[in-house]
CSV table of C-alpha atoms in Angstrom, one decimal:
chain,number,residue,atom,x,y,z
A,21,MET,CA,-45.1,-11.2,-22.5
A,22,ARG,CA,-44.3,-8.2,-24.7
A,23,SER,CA,-43.9,-5.8,-22.0
A,24,PHE,CA,-41.6,-8.0,-20.2
A,25,LEU,CA,-39.5,-8.6,-23.2
A,26,ALA,CA,-39.5,-4.8,-23.9
A,27,CYS,CA,-38.2,-4.4,-20.3
A,28,LEU,CA,-35.6,-6.9,-20.6
A,29,LEU,CA,-34.6,-5.3,-24.1
A,30,LEU,CA,-33.9,-1.7,-22.2
A,31,LEU,CA,-32.3,-3.3,-19.2
A,32,CYS,CA,-29.6,-5.0,-21.8
A,33,ALA,CA,-29.0,-1.9,-23.5
A,34,ALA,CA,-29.0,0.6,-20.8
A,35,PRO,CA,-25.7,2.1,-20.0
A,36,LEU,CA,-23.4,1.0,-17.4
A,37,MET,CA,-24.2,2.8,-13.9
A,38,ALA,CA,-21.6,5.6,-12.9
A,39,ALA,CA,-18.8,4.3,-10.7
A,40,ASN,CA,-17.1,6.3,-8.0
A,41,LEU,CA,-13.3,6.4,-7.3
A,42,VAL,CA,-12.0,7.4,-3.7
A,43,VAL,CA,-8.7,8.8,-3.6
A,44,ASP,CA,-7.1,9.4,0.1
A,45,THR,CA,-3.9,11.2,0.0
A,46,GLY,CA,-3.8,11.1,3.8
A,47,LYS,CA,-5.5,14.7,4.4
A,48,GLY,CA,-9.2,13.6,3.6
A,49,ALA,CA,-10.6,11.4,0.9
A,50,ARG,CA,-12.1,12.7,-1.8
A,51,THR,CA,-14.5,11.0,-4.3
A,52,PHE,CA,-14.8,11.5,-8.2
A,53,THR,CA,-17.6,10.1,-10.2
A,54,THR,CA,-17.3,8.9,-13.6
A,55,GLU,CA,-18.9,12.3,-15.0
A,56,GLN,CA,-16.7,14.3,-13.0
A,57,LEU,CA,-13.7,12.7,-14.2
A,58,LEU,CA,-14.6,12.3,-18.0
A,59,ALA,CA,-15.6,16.2,-17.7
A,60,ARG,CA,-12.2,17.2,-16.4
A,61,PRO,CA,-10.3,19.8,-18.8
A,62,ASP,CA,-7.1,17.7,-18.6
A,63,ALA,CA,-9.0,14.5,-19.7
A,64,ARG,CA,-7.9,13.4,-23.2
A,65,ASP,CA,-8.0,10.4,-25.3
A,66,ILE,CA,-5.0,8.3,-25.5
A,67,GLU,CA,-3.7,5.0,-27.3
A,68,VAL,CA,-1.9,2.5,-25.3
A,69,PRO,CA,0.2,0.0,-27.5
A,70,GLU,CA,0.5,-3.5,-26.0
A,71,ASP,CA,-2.1,-3.0,-23.3
A,72,VAL,CA,-1.1,-5.3,-20.5
A,73,SER,CA,-4.8,-6.4,-19.9
A,74,TYR,CA,-6.3,-6.5,-23.3
A,75,HIS,CA,-3.0,-7.7,-25.1
A,76,ARG,CA,-3.8,-5.0,-28.0
A,77,THR,CA,-3.7,-1.2,-28.9
A,78,THR,CA,-6.1,0.4,-27.1
A,79,ARG,CA,-8.0,3.6,-26.9
A,80,TYR,CA,-8.9,5.3,-23.5
A,81,ARG,CA,-10.4,8.5,-22.2
A,82,ALA,CA,-8.2,9.1,-19.3
A,83,VAL,CA,-6.7,12.0,-16.7
A,84,PRO,CA,-3.2,12.2,-15.6
A,85,LEU,CA,-2.7,10.4,-12.4
A,86,ARG,CA,-0.7,12.8,-10.8
A,87,ALA,CA,-3.3,15.5,-11.4
A,88,LEU,CA,-5.4,13.6,-8.7
A,89,LEU,CA,-2.7,13.6,-6.4
A,90,PRO,CA,-1.8,17.3,-5.5
A,91,GLY,CA,0.6,17.4,-2.6
A,92,VAL,CA,1.6,13.9,-2.6
A,93,PRO,CA,5.6,13.7,-2.1
A,94,ALA,CA,7.3,11.5,-4.5
A,95,ASP,CA,8.6,9.5,-1.8
A,96,ALA,CA,5.3,8.4,-0.8
A,97,HIS,CA,3.6,5.2,-1.6
A,98,LEU,CA,0.3,4.5,-3.5
A,99,GLN,CA,-1.9,1.5,-3.2
A,100,PHE,CA,-4.6,0.9,-5.6
A,101,VAL,CA,-7.4,-1.4,-4.6
A,102,ALA,CA,-9.7,-3.2,-6.9
A,103,LEU,CA,-13.2,-4.1,-6.6
A,104,ASP,CA,-12.4,-7.6,-5.8
A,105,GLY,CA,-9.8,-6.7,-3.0
A,106,PHE,CA,-6.5,-6.8,-5.2
A,107,ALA,CA,-4.1,-4.3,-3.7
A,108,ALA,CA,-1.2,-3.0,-6.3
A,109,GLU,CA,1.7,-1.3,-4.9
A,110,VAL,CA,3.2,1.5,-7.1
A,111,PRO,CA,6.0,3.9,-5.6
A,112,ALA,CA,4.5,7.6,-6.0
A,113,SER,CA,8.0,8.7,-7.5
A,114,LEU,CA,7.0,5.9,-10.4
A,115,ALA,CA,3.7,7.7,-11.0
A,116,LEU,CA,4.7,11.5,-10.5
A,117,GLU,CA,8.1,11.6,-12.1
A,118,GLY,CA,7.9,8.5,-14.2
A,119,ARG,CA,11.3,8.8,-15.6
A,120,GLY,CA,9.8,8.9,-19.0
A,121,ALA,CA,6.6,6.7,-18.5
A,122,GLU,CA,3.5,8.5,-17.7
A,123,ALA,CA,0.7,7.1,-15.5
A,124,TRP,CA,-2.9,7.5,-16.8
A,125,LEU,CA,-6.2,6.6,-15.2
A,126,ALA,CA,-8.4,5.4,-17.7
A,127,ILE,CA,-12.0,5.9,-17.2
A,128,GLU,CA,-14.5,3.5,-18.4
A,129,PRO,CA,-17.5,5.2,-20.5
A,130,ALA,CA,-21.2,4.5,-20.3
A,131,ALA,CA,-20.9,2.3,-23.3
A,132,GLY,CA,-18.3,0.0,-21.2
A,133,TRP,CA,-15.2,-1.7,-22.3
A,134,PRO,CA,-14.7,-5.0,-23.7
A,135,SER,CA,-14.9,-8.1,-21.5
A,136,LEU,CA,-11.5,-9.2,-20.5
A,137,GLY,CA,-11.9,-12.8,-21.3
A,138,GLU,CA,-14.6,-15.6,-21.5
A,139,GLY,CA,-16.8,-14.8,-18.3
A,140,LYS,CA,-14.9,-12.0,-16.9
A,141,PRO,CA,-15.8,-8.3,-16.5
A,142,SER,CA,-14.3,-5.1,-18.0
A,143,ALA,CA,-11.1,-3.4,-16.6
A,144,GLY,CA,-13.3,-0.8,-15.7
A,145,PRO,CA,-14.5,1.2,-13.9
A,146,PHE,CA,-10.9,2.9,-13.6
A,147,TYR,CA,-7.7,1.1,-15.0
A,148,LEU,CA,-4.2,2.5,-14.3
A,149,VAL,CA,-2.8,2.3,-17.6
A,150,TRP,CA,1.2,3.5,-19.1
A,151,LEU,CA,2.6,5.3,-21.7
A,152,HIS,CA,6.1,4.5,-22.5
A,153,PRO,CA,6.4,2.1,-19.4
A,154,GLU,CA,9.6,0.3,-20.7
A,155,ALA,CA,11.3,3.8,-19.8
A,156,ALA,CA,10.6,3.1,-16.1
A,157,HIS,CA,10.4,-0.8,-16.3
A,158,VAL,CA,6.8,-0.8,-15.3
A,159,GLY,CA,5.6,-4.4,-14.4
A,160,PRO,CA,2.6,-5.9,-15.1
A,161,GLU,CA,1.7,-5.8,-11.8
A,162,GLN,CA,1.7,-2.1,-11.6
A,163,TRP,CA,-1.3,-2.0,-14.1
A,164,PRO,CA,-4.1,-2.5,-11.9
A,165,TYR,CA,-7.7,-2.8,-13.2
A,166,GLN,CA,-11.3,-2.7,-11.9
A,167,VAL,CA,-9.9,0.1,-9.4
A,168,ALA,CA,-12.3,1.2,-6.5
A,169,SER,CA,-9.7,3.6,-4.4
A,170,ILE,CA,-6.3,5.0,-4.2
A,171,ARG,CA,-4.5,5.6,-1.0
A,172,VAL,CA,-1.5,6.9,0.0
A,173,LEU,CA,0.3,4.8,2.5
A,174,ALA,CA,3.8,4.3,3.8
A,175,SER,CA,6.3,2.1,2.1
A,176,PRO,CA,5.4,-1.9,2.5
A,177,ALA,CA,8.9,-1.9,3.8
A,178,ALA,CA,7.6,0.3,6.5
A,179,ARG,CA,4.3,-1.2,7.0
A,180,PHE,CA,5.5,-5.0,7.0
A,181,PRO,CA,8.5,-5.2,9.0
A,182,ALA,CA,8.1,-9.3,9.1
A,183,MET,CA,9.1,-9.2,5.5
A,184,HIS,CA,12.3,-7.8,6.2
A,185,PRO,CA,15.8,-9.3,5.6
A,186,ALA,CA,18.1,-9.8,8.6
A,187,ALA,CA,19.6,-6.5,9.4
A,188,SER,CA,22.9,-8.2,9.5
A,189,LEU,CA,23.0,-9.0,5.7
A,190,PRO,CA,25.4,-6.6,3.7
A,191,ALA,CA,24.0,-4.0,1.8
A,192,ASP,CA,24.7,-5.5,-1.4
A,193,ALA,CA,23.3,-8.8,-0.3
A,194,PRO,CA,21.1,-10.7,-2.8
A,195,ALA,CA,18.4,-11.2,-0.5
A,196,ARG,CA,18.3,-7.2,-0.1
A,197,ARG,CA,17.9,-6.7,-3.9
A,198,GLY,CA,15.6,-9.7,-3.9
A,199,PHE,CA,13.2,-8.1,-1.0
A,200,ALA,CA,12.9,-4.9,-3.6
A,201,VAL,CA,11.8,-7.2,-6.6
A,202,PHE,CA,9.6,-9.0,-4.3
A,203,GLN,CA,7.7,-5.8,-3.3
A,204,ARG,CA,7.6,-4.8,-7.2
A,205,ASN,CA,6.3,-8.1,-8.6
A,206,CYS,CA,5.0,-10.4,-5.8
A,207,LEU,CA,3.4,-8.1,-3.3
A,208,SER,CA,0.2,-7.4,-5.2
A,209,CYS,CA,-1.0,-11.2,-4.8
A,210,HIS,CA,1.1,-12.4,-2.0
A,211,THR,CA,1.6,-12.0,1.4
A,212,LEU,CA,4.8,-13.1,3.4
A,213,ASN,CA,5.1,-14.1,7.2
A,214,GLY,CA,1.2,-13.2,7.2
A,215,GLN,CA,2.0,-9.7,6.3
A,216,GLY,CA,0.7,-8.0,3.6
A,217,ASP,CA,-2.7,-6.6,2.2
A,218,ALA,CA,-3.1,-9.3,-0.8
A,219,LYS,CA,-6.0,-11.4,-0.8
A,220,LEU,CA,-5.3,-13.6,-4.1
A,221,GLY,CA,-2.4,-15.7,-3.4
A,222,PRO,CA,-0.8,-18.0,-1.0
A,223,ASP,CA,1.5,-16.8,1.8
A,224,LEU,CA,5.3,-17.3,0.3
A,225,ASN,CA,6.8,-18.3,3.6
A,226,VAL,CA,4.5,-19.6,6.1
A,227,PRO,CA,4.2,-22.5,6.1
A,228,HIS,CA,6.4,-23.4,3.7
A,229,SER,CA,8.2,-20.8,0.8
A,230,PRO,CA,8.0,-22.2,-2.2
A,231,THR,CA,11.8,-22.6,-2.4
A,232,GLU,CA,11.4,-25.6,0.2
A,233,TYR,CA,9.3,-27.8,-1.9
A,234,LEU,CA,10.4,-26.8,-5.7
A,235,ARG,CA,13.7,-27.3,-7.1
A,236,ASP,CA,15.3,-24.0,-8.4
A,237,ASP,CA,14.5,-24.7,-11.9
A,238,MET,CA,10.7,-25.6,-11.1
A,239,PHE,CA,10.6,-22.4,-9.3
A,240,ARG,CA,12.0,-20.3,-12.1
A,241,THR,CA,9.5,-22.2,-14.6
A,242,LEU,CA,6.6,-21.3,-12.4
A,243,VAL,CA,7.7,-17.6,-12.2
A,244,ARG,CA,8.3,-17.8,-16.1
A,245,ASN,CA,5.1,-19.3,-16.9
A,246,PRO,CA,2.9,-20.8,-14.4
A,247,GLN,CA,0.9,-23.0,-16.7
A,248,ASP,CA,4.1,-24.5,-17.8
A,249,LEU,CA,4.3,-26.2,-14.3
A,250,ARG,CA,0.5,-26.5,-13.2
A,251,HIS,CA,-2.1,-26.0,-15.6
A,252,TRP,CA,-5.9,-25.3,-14.5
A,253,PRO,CA,-8.5,-23.2,-16.2
A,254,GLN,CA,-8.8,-20.4,-13.5
A,255,ALA,CA,-5.4,-19.9,-12.6
A,256,LYS,CA,-4.8,-16.1,-12.2
A,257,MET,CA,-1.1,-15.7,-12.0
A,258,PRO,CA,0.8,-13.9,-14.8
A,259,GLY,CA,3.8,-15.0,-16.3
A,260,PHE,CA,6.8,-12.7,-15.9
A,261,ASP,CA,9.2,-12.6,-19.0
A,262,ARG,CA,12.7,-11.2,-19.1
A,263,LYS,CA,11.8,-7.6,-20.0
A,264,VAL,CA,9.8,-7.5,-16.9
A,265,LEU,CA,12.0,-9.9,-14.8
A,266,SER,CA,15.5,-10.4,-15.7
A,267,ASP,CA,17.4,-13.5,-14.9
A,268,ALA,CA,19.5,-11.5,-12.0
A,269,ASP,CA,16.3,-10.3,-10.7
A,270,LEU,CA,15.0,-14.0,-10.5
A,271,ASP,CA,18.1,-15.0,-9.1
A,272,ASP,CA,17.8,-12.1,-6.4
A,273,LEU,CA,14.3,-13.2,-5.9
A,274,VAL,CA,15.2,-17.0,-5.1
A,275,ALA,CA,18.0,-15.6,-2.7
A,276,TYR,CA,15.4,-13.5,-1.1
A,277,LEU,CA,12.7,-16.4,-0.4
A,278,LYS,CA,15.3,-18.6,0.7
A,279,HIS,CA,16.8,-16.4,3.3
A,280,MET,CA,13.2,-15.6,4.4
A,281,ALA,CA,12.6,-19.4,4.7
A,282,THR,CA,15.1,-19.1,7.8
A,283,ARG,CA,13.1,-16.4,9.1
A,284,LYS,CA,9.6,-17.7,9.8
A,285,ALA,CA,7.1,-15.5,11.7
A,286,HIS,CA,5.6,-17.9,14.4
C-alpha cells in the first residue's frame, strides 16, 4: 500500500508531458516541441493585461508569432486548430503587421498553467495571446487556446463559396459588411450553409437561420450575453460586448443572416 501511495504521489507531482505544435505554412509542416520553443532566443516573459481566457493579468513565456511564420505573406490566412477541434481564423496581416497589436504564442511550462474553470483543463499547451489588442480590434475569438496546429490557408471567403452574399448586392450593402463580421466573430464556432471547419456550434442557416425564429431584439440579446436568453451550465458561447462588436457591426451581422436565409444550400 505504501509503495502504491508513493507511486501515486509521484505521478501527481510529475510535470506535464511535453507537447508538439505543428506549423504548416504550405511549404511543408514543421513540428516544434515545448522545449524547443521555450529555448528559442526570441522567447521572453510577457505580461498580458485583461487576459481573455483567465480574465486577469497573466504572465507567460512566449515567442513572437511572426517568428514562426517566415515567408508567409500578409494577405494569407491563418487557422489555429485546438486539441478539441475548435478552429480559429485569423488574417495573417493581423498577426504579421498588427497595426499596433502584437501576436505572441504562449508556451505552457512543465509546471502547468491554472485550470480555465471547474472541471476544465488549462489554456495550454499553446495559447495565442495579444499585447495591445485594442489597437487592431482583436476579438475574443482570436485568442485560441489549447492550440495543436497552425495552418496557412486561403481565406474563408475563398474556401467557402456557399457563405457568400449574392453577387448582385452593392459593394456597400450591409449584408456584405455583415459577411466580414461573421468571418471575424462567428466562423470559429459556426458553419453556414453546411460550410466551414467549426465543430462547436450549430449551423447558422440550415435548416433555419436564427433570424427566422428569434425576434431581432432577442437575437441581439443572444449575441451580447447568451446567458440572458438561455441559461445552462455547460454553455460555451461568449458574449460580445460593444468594445468587440459595435452596434453597427451587429446590425450588419443581422442583415447578412437575414439575406443568407434567402440563399439556403440544398
